[in-house]
mmCIF file of C-alpha atoms and ligand atoms in Angstrom:
data_model
loop_
_atom_site.group_PDB
_atom_site.id
_atom_site.type_symbol
_atom_site.label_atom_id
_atom_site.label_comp_id
_atom_site.label_asym_id
_atom_site.label_seq_id
_atom_site.Cartn_x
_atom_site.Cartn_y
_atom_site.Cartn_z
ATOM 1 C CA MET A 1 27.045 -3.443 -13.098
ATOM 2 C CA PRO A 2 24.891 -6.435 -13.500
ATOM 3 C CA THR A 3 21.388 -6.480 -13.212
ATOM 4 C CA LEU A 4 18.466 -8.638 -12.288
ATOM 5 C CA GLY A 5 14.781 -9.601 -14.130
ATOM 6 C CA VAL A 6 12.488 -11.001 -11.243
ATOM 7 C CA LEU A 7 9.582 -12.983 -12.395
ATOM 8 C CA LEU A 8 6.885 -13.766 -9.639
ATOM 9 C CA SER A 9 3.394 -14.864 -9.640
ATOM 10 C CA GLY A 10 1.938 -13.931 -6.084
ATOM 11 C CA ARG A 11 2.709 -12.946 -2.739
ATOM 12 C CA GLY A 12 6.372 -12.150 -3.703
ATOM 13 C CA SER A 13 8.294 -12.324 -0.324
ATOM 14 C CA ASN A 14 11.531 -14.124 -1.871
ATOM 15 C CA PHE A 15 11.121 -10.538 -3.815
ATOM 16 C CA ARG A 16 11.204 -8.491 -1.103
ATOM 17 C CA ALA A 17 14.012 -10.164 0.754
ATOM 18 C CA ILE A 18 16.159 -9.678 -2.472
ATOM 19 C CA ALA A 19 15.051 -6.348 -2.342
ATOM 20 C CA GLY A 20 15.947 -5.927 1.100
ATOM 21 C CA ALA A 21 19.545 -7.470 0.708
ATOM 22 C CA ILE A 22 19.854 -5.170 -1.914
ATOM 23 C CA ASP A 23 19.064 -1.849 -0.177
ATOM 24 C CA ALA A 24 21.332 -3.441 2.817
ATOM 25 C CA GLY A 25 24.088 -3.475 0.551
ATOM 26 C CA LYS A 26 24.594 -7.301 0.626
ATOM 27 C CA LEU A 27 23.830 -7.788 -2.794
ATOM 28 C CA ASP A 28 25.751 -5.400 -5.593
ATOM 29 C CA THR A 29 23.280 -5.452 -8.107
ATOM 30 C CA GLU A 30 20.115 -3.623 -9.245
ATOM 31 C CA ILE A 31 16.557 -5.042 -10.212
ATOM 32 C CA ALA A 32 16.110 -3.498 -13.924
ATOM 33 C CA VAL A 33 12.404 -5.224 -14.003
ATOM 34 C CA VAL A 34 9.664 -7.089 -11.872
ATOM 35 C CA ILE A 35 6.851 -9.541 -14.281
ATOM 36 C CA SER A 36 4.152 -10.735 -12.901
ATOM 37 C CA ASN A 37 2.169 -13.398 -14.930
ATOM 38 C CA ARG A 38 -0.878 -12.858 -13.303
ATOM 39 C CA GLU A 39 -2.685 -9.437 -13.008
ATOM 40 C CA ASN A 40 -3.308 -10.001 -9.253
ATOM 41 C CA ALA A 41 -0.005 -10.197 -7.703
ATOM 42 C CA PRO A 42 0.607 -8.440 -4.478
ATOM 43 C CA ALA A 43 4.288 -7.893 -5.097
ATOM 44 C CA ILE A 44 3.756 -5.613 -7.851
ATOM 45 C CA GLU A 45 1.850 -2.890 -5.863
ATOM 46 C CA HIS A 46 4.972 -3.232 -3.220
ATOM 47 C CA ALA A 47 7.645 -2.774 -6.256
ATOM 48 C CA ARG A 48 5.843 0.037 -7.649
ATOM 49 C CA GLU A 49 6.186 1.358 -4.073
ATOM 50 C CA ARG A 50 9.765 0.672 -3.793
ATOM 51 C CA GLY A 51 10.029 3.395 -6.974
ATOM 52 C CA LEU A 52 10.552 -0.106 -9.118
ATOM 53 C CA ASN A 53 9.921 -0.885 -12.477
ATOM 54 C CA ALA A 54 6.800 -3.512 -12.464
ATOM 55 C CA ILE A 55 4.701 -4.879 -14.913
ATOM 56 C CA VAL A 56 1.964 -7.578 -15.422
ATOM 57 C CA LEU A 57 2.002 -9.350 -18.806
ATOM 58 C CA PRO A 58 -0.699 -11.514 -18.558
ATOM 59 C CA SER A 59 0.026 -15.327 -19.953
ATOM 60 C CA LYS A 60 -3.836 -16.152 -19.906
ATOM 61 C CA ASN A 61 -4.908 -17.722 -22.965
ATOM 62 C CA LEU A 62 -1.329 -17.733 -24.917
ATOM 63 C CA GLU A 63 0.884 -20.550 -25.982
ATOM 64 C CA ARG A 64 3.910 -20.754 -24.313
ATOM 65 C CA GLU A 65 6.372 -20.243 -26.450
ATOM 66 C CA ALA A 66 4.129 -17.088 -27.512
ATOM 67 C CA TYR A 67 4.415 -15.530 -24.323
ATOM 68 C CA ASP A 68 7.854 -15.913 -23.158
ATOM 69 C CA ARG A 69 8.889 -14.215 -26.571
ATOM 70 C CA LEU A 70 6.759 -10.995 -24.674
ATOM 71 C CA VAL A 71 8.451 -11.734 -21.563
ATOM 72 C CA VAL A 72 12.541 -12.190 -22.932
ATOM 73 C CA ALA A 73 11.614 -8.467 -24.957
ATOM 74 C CA GLU A 74 10.864 -7.301 -21.669
ATOM 75 C CA LEU A 75 14.162 -8.814 -20.002
ATOM 76 C CA ARG A 76 16.241 -7.840 -22.997
ATOM 77 C CA ARG A 77 14.389 -4.139 -22.947
ATOM 78 C CA ASN A 78 15.752 -3.663 -19.584
ATOM 79 C CA ARG A 79 19.067 -5.233 -20.548
ATOM 80 C CA VAL A 80 18.570 -7.767 -17.464
ATOM 81 C CA ASP A 81 21.529 -10.105 -16.866
ATOM 82 C CA LEU A 82 20.357 -12.703 -14.804
ATOM 83 C CA VAL A 83 16.513 -13.575 -14.916
ATOM 84 C CA ILE A 84 15.302 -14.487 -11.020
ATOM 85 C CA LEU A 85 12.106 -16.621 -10.377
ATOM 86 C CA ALA A 86 10.598 -15.740 -7.261
ATOM 87 C CA GLY A 87 7.573 -18.042 -7.444
ATOM 88 C CA TYR A 88 7.459 -17.870 -10.730
ATOM 89 C CA MET A 89 4.656 -20.694 -11.298
ATOM 90 C CA ARG A 90 5.546 -21.501 -14.895
ATOM 91 C CA ILE A 91 7.281 -23.547 -16.700
ATOM 92 C CA LEU A 92 9.862 -21.736 -19.392
ATOM 93 C CA SER A 93 10.012 -22.916 -23.007
ATOM 94 C CA GLY A 94 12.828 -23.961 -24.313
ATOM 95 C CA TYR A 95 12.995 -20.392 -26.460
ATOM 96 C CA PHE A 96 13.494 -18.480 -22.815
ATOM 97 C CA LEU A 97 15.960 -21.197 -21.484
ATOM 98 C CA ARG A 98 18.169 -20.958 -24.932
ATOM 99 C CA GLU A 99 18.245 -16.878 -24.608
ATOM 100 C CA PHE A 100 19.555 -17.420 -20.974
ATOM 101 C CA PRO A 101 21.564 -20.551 -20.665
ATOM 102 C CA LEU A 102 22.651 -20.408 -17.013
ATOM 103 C CA ARG A 103 21.834 -17.302 -16.435
ATOM 104 C CA ILE A 104 18.178 -17.953 -14.972
ATOM 105 C CA LEU A 105 17.547 -19.026 -11.250
ATOM 106 C CA ASN A 106 14.521 -20.693 -9.117
ATOM 107 C CA ILE A 107 14.230 -20.942 -5.138
ATOM 108 C CA HIS A 108 12.012 -24.181 -5.002
ATOM 109 C CA PRO A 109 10.623 -25.350 -1.354
ATOM 110 C CA SER A 110 12.451 -29.222 -1.314
ATOM 111 C CA LEU A 111 15.964 -30.141 -0.777
ATOM 112 C CA LEU A 112 16.235 -30.863 -4.743
ATOM 113 C CA PRO A 113 15.562 -33.906 -6.177
ATOM 114 C CA ALA A 114 13.274 -35.116 -3.826
ATOM 115 C CA PHE A 115 9.736 -33.384 -4.728
ATOM 116 C CA PRO A 116 9.887 -31.266 -7.726
ATOM 117 C CA GLY A 117 6.820 -29.958 -8.765
ATOM 118 C CA LEU A 118 3.671 -28.829 -7.025
ATOM 119 C CA ASP A 119 2.964 -28.578 -3.142
ATOM 120 C CA ALA A 120 6.361 -29.362 -2.586
ATOM 121 C CA GLN A 121 5.806 -29.283 1.416
ATOM 122 C CA HIS A 122 2.611 -31.439 1.665
ATOM 123 C CA GLN A 123 4.746 -33.735 -0.569
ATOM 124 C CA ALA A 124 7.402 -34.220 2.185
ATOM 125 C CA ILE A 125 5.135 -34.357 5.092
ATOM 126 C CA ALA A 126 3.135 -37.067 3.148
ATOM 127 C CA HIS A 127 6.330 -38.813 2.323
ATOM 128 C CA GLY A 128 7.133 -39.044 6.186
ATOM 129 C CA VAL A 129 11.040 -37.441 5.648
ATOM 130 C CA LYS A 130 12.131 -35.963 8.735
ATOM 131 C CA PHE A 131 14.256 -32.881 7.130
ATOM 132 C CA SER A 132 13.465 -31.027 4.282
ATOM 133 C CA GLY A 133 14.610 -27.268 3.089
ATOM 134 C CA CYS A 134 14.613 -25.497 0.001
ATOM 135 C CA THR A 135 17.168 -25.192 -3.060
ATOM 136 C CA VAL A 136 18.344 -22.607 -5.516
ATOM 137 C CA HIS A 137 19.309 -23.739 -8.817
ATOM 138 C CA PHE A 138 19.834 -23.189 -12.400
ATOM 139 C CA VAL A 139 16.726 -23.529 -14.600
ATOM 140 C CA ASP A 140 17.571 -26.027 -17.325
ATOM 141 C CA GLU A 141 14.822 -28.143 -19.237
ATOM 142 C CA GLY A 142 13.475 -30.358 -16.883
ATOM 143 C CA LEU A 143 11.363 -30.071 -13.837
ATOM 144 C CA ASP A 144 13.080 -28.315 -10.980
ATOM 145 C CA SER A 145 16.339 -30.229 -12.461
ATOM 146 C CA GLY A 146 19.040 -27.484 -13.277
ATOM 147 C CA PRO A 147 22.456 -27.734 -11.376
ATOM 148 C CA ILE A 148 21.904 -26.682 -7.516
ATOM 149 C CA VAL A 149 23.735 -23.383 -6.260
ATOM 150 C CA ALA A 150 22.373 -23.420 -2.433
ATOM 151 C CA GLN A 151 20.691 -25.580 -0.088
ATOM 152 C CA ALA A 152 19.326 -24.936 3.329
ATOM 153 C CA VAL A 153 18.678 -27.919 6.007
ATOM 154 C CA VAL A 154 14.946 -27.389 8.086
ATOM 155 C CA PRO A 155 13.538 -30.060 9.876
ATOM 156 C CA VAL A 156 10.114 -31.593 10.013
ATOM 157 C CA LEU A 157 8.478 -31.866 12.767
ATOM 158 C CA ASP A 158 5.662 -34.578 14.255
ATOM 159 C CA ALA A 159 3.190 -31.156 14.842
ATOM 160 C CA ASP A 160 3.675 -29.716 11.271
ATOM 161 C CA THR A 161 1.367 -29.456 8.798
ATOM 162 C CA ALA A 162 2.080 -28.035 5.041
ATOM 163 C CA GLU A 163 1.565 -25.066 6.263
ATOM 164 C CA THR A 164 3.790 -24.345 9.091
ATOM 165 C CA LEU A 165 6.793 -26.388 7.599
ATOM 166 C CA ALA A 166 6.325 -23.617 4.309
ATOM 167 C CA ALA A 167 6.604 -20.983 6.996
ATOM 168 C CA ARG A 168 10.133 -22.218 8.537
ATOM 169 C CA ILE A 169 11.199 -23.365 4.914
ATOM 170 C CA LEU A 170 10.751 -19.478 3.625
ATOM 171 C CA VAL A 171 12.710 -18.069 6.220
ATOM 172 C CA GLU A 172 16.135 -19.955 4.572
ATOM 173 C CA GLU A 173 14.627 -19.554 1.606
ATOM 174 C CA HIS A 174 14.594 -15.512 2.374
ATOM 175 C CA ARG A 175 18.482 -16.154 3.836
ATOM 176 C CA ILE A 176 19.684 -18.615 1.107
ATOM 177 C CA TYR A 177 18.399 -16.993 -2.594
ATOM 178 C CA PRO A 178 20.005 -13.366 -1.930
ATOM 179 C CA GLN A 179 23.720 -15.254 -1.005
ATOM 180 C CA ALA A 180 23.125 -17.574 -4.486
ATOM 181 C CA ILE A 181 22.061 -14.396 -6.175
ATOM 182 C CA ALA A 182 25.758 -12.966 -4.732
ATOM 183 C CA LEU A 183 27.626 -15.740 -5.779
ATOM 184 C CA VAL A 184 26.190 -16.529 -9.522
ATOM 185 C CA LEU A 185 26.653 -12.165 -10.088
ATOM 186 C CA SER A 186 30.277 -12.833 -8.458
ATOM 187 C CA GLY A 187 30.622 -15.160 -11.114
ATOM 188 C CA SER A 188 33.218 -16.833 -8.865
ATOM 189 C CA TYR A 189 31.820 -20.787 -9.437
ATOM 190 C CA ARG A 190 32.601 -23.094 -12.271
ATOM 191 C CA ILE A 191 29.753 -25.723 -12.887
ATOM 192 C CA GLU A 192 31.032 -29.699 -13.777
ATOM 193 C CA GLY A 193 28.133 -31.774 -14.745
ATOM 194 C CA ARG A 194 25.533 -30.677 -12.726
ATOM 195 C CA ARG A 195 27.906 -29.239 -9.963
ATOM 196 C CA VAL A 196 28.376 -25.673 -9.182
ATOM 197 C CA LEU A 197 31.307 -25.602 -7.327
ATOM 198 C CA ALA A 198 33.417 -22.944 -5.999
ATOM 199 C CA ALA A 199 36.157 -21.223 -8.421
ATOM 200 C CA ASP A 200 38.914 -22.111 -6.862
ATOM 201 C CA ALA A 201 37.918 -25.672 -6.105
ATOM 202 C CA ARG A 202 40.464 -28.192 -7.179
ATOM 203 C CA GLY A 203 39.024 -31.762 -8.375
HETATM 204 C C1 LIG B 301 7.801 -19.940 -2.413
HETATM 205 O O1 LIG B 301 8.251 -21.039 -1.389
HETATM 206 C C2 LIG B 301 9.023 -20.809 -3.235
HETATM 207 O O2 LIG B 301 9.967 -21.832 -3.326
HETATM 208 C C3 LIG B 301 7.953 -21.519 -4.188
HETATM 209 O O3 LIG B 301 6.770 -20.216 -4.452
HETATM 210 C C4 LIG B 301 6.659 -19.691 -3.104
HETATM 211 C C5 LIG B 301 6.832 -18.720 -3.291
HETATM 212 O O4 LIG B 301 6.723 -17.739 -2.443
HETATM 213 N N1 LIG B 301 8.030 -21.526 -5.091
HETATM 214 C C6 LIG B 301 8.002 -22.848 -6.058
HETATM 215 O O5 LIG B 301 7.223 -23.896 -5.384
HETATM 216 C C7 LIG B 301 8.581 -23.504 -7.450
HETATM 217 N N2 LIG B 301 8.156 -24.602 -7.882
HETATM 218 P P1 LIG B 301 6.913 -15.737 -2.563
HETATM 219 O O6 LIG B 301 5.557 -15.108 -3.485
HETATM 220 O O7 LIG B 301 6.048 -15.388 -1.304
HETATM 221 O O8 LIG B 301 8.465 -15.692 -2.976
#
């Protein structure tokens, strides 16, 4: 069975949604390891309560590639097939990307390519868009720029703040991330340029 390695930095609600989907039999995989780059990530405690292998690898004071070598070694040790970024607030080095080509997924709280980077929900409000949402994508060398696996649309309401919008987007994140992981694990897709297409889709 292909296994997941989850990387995170904080709250870990997407991690919980993925673990919940596995428990519910909606996702046929196992989480081999959960790694946090921050010591106080609440998700680590939760992962341990679930009986998962959860590790803190502090990234402070380490150069990007040196840190990524530690993370990749841990992923390899745990025989991880697919790397899941779930609120992982670090940019990956070229080394990491080359070790897991098209084997790293990220979720971002906007309809990419709009509003990459930090505070995407705040950027959406400030720009005045009427719809935002979330995107699951393969990770490449750019910032939130790899081929898109799944998206969900969320309306921006007049009364929204970045916080209320983020909360509604999060509901959709928890829905589409397990679905996107299931698709990638199934292997029934192909990538043409930037497009991720169903394996049987005709060109
Ligand atoms: C999520 O909203 C995720 O989309 C976002 O961080 C949050 C993590 O929440 N990720 C990014 O902004 C990545 N650029 P969680 O820790 O509760 O899953």
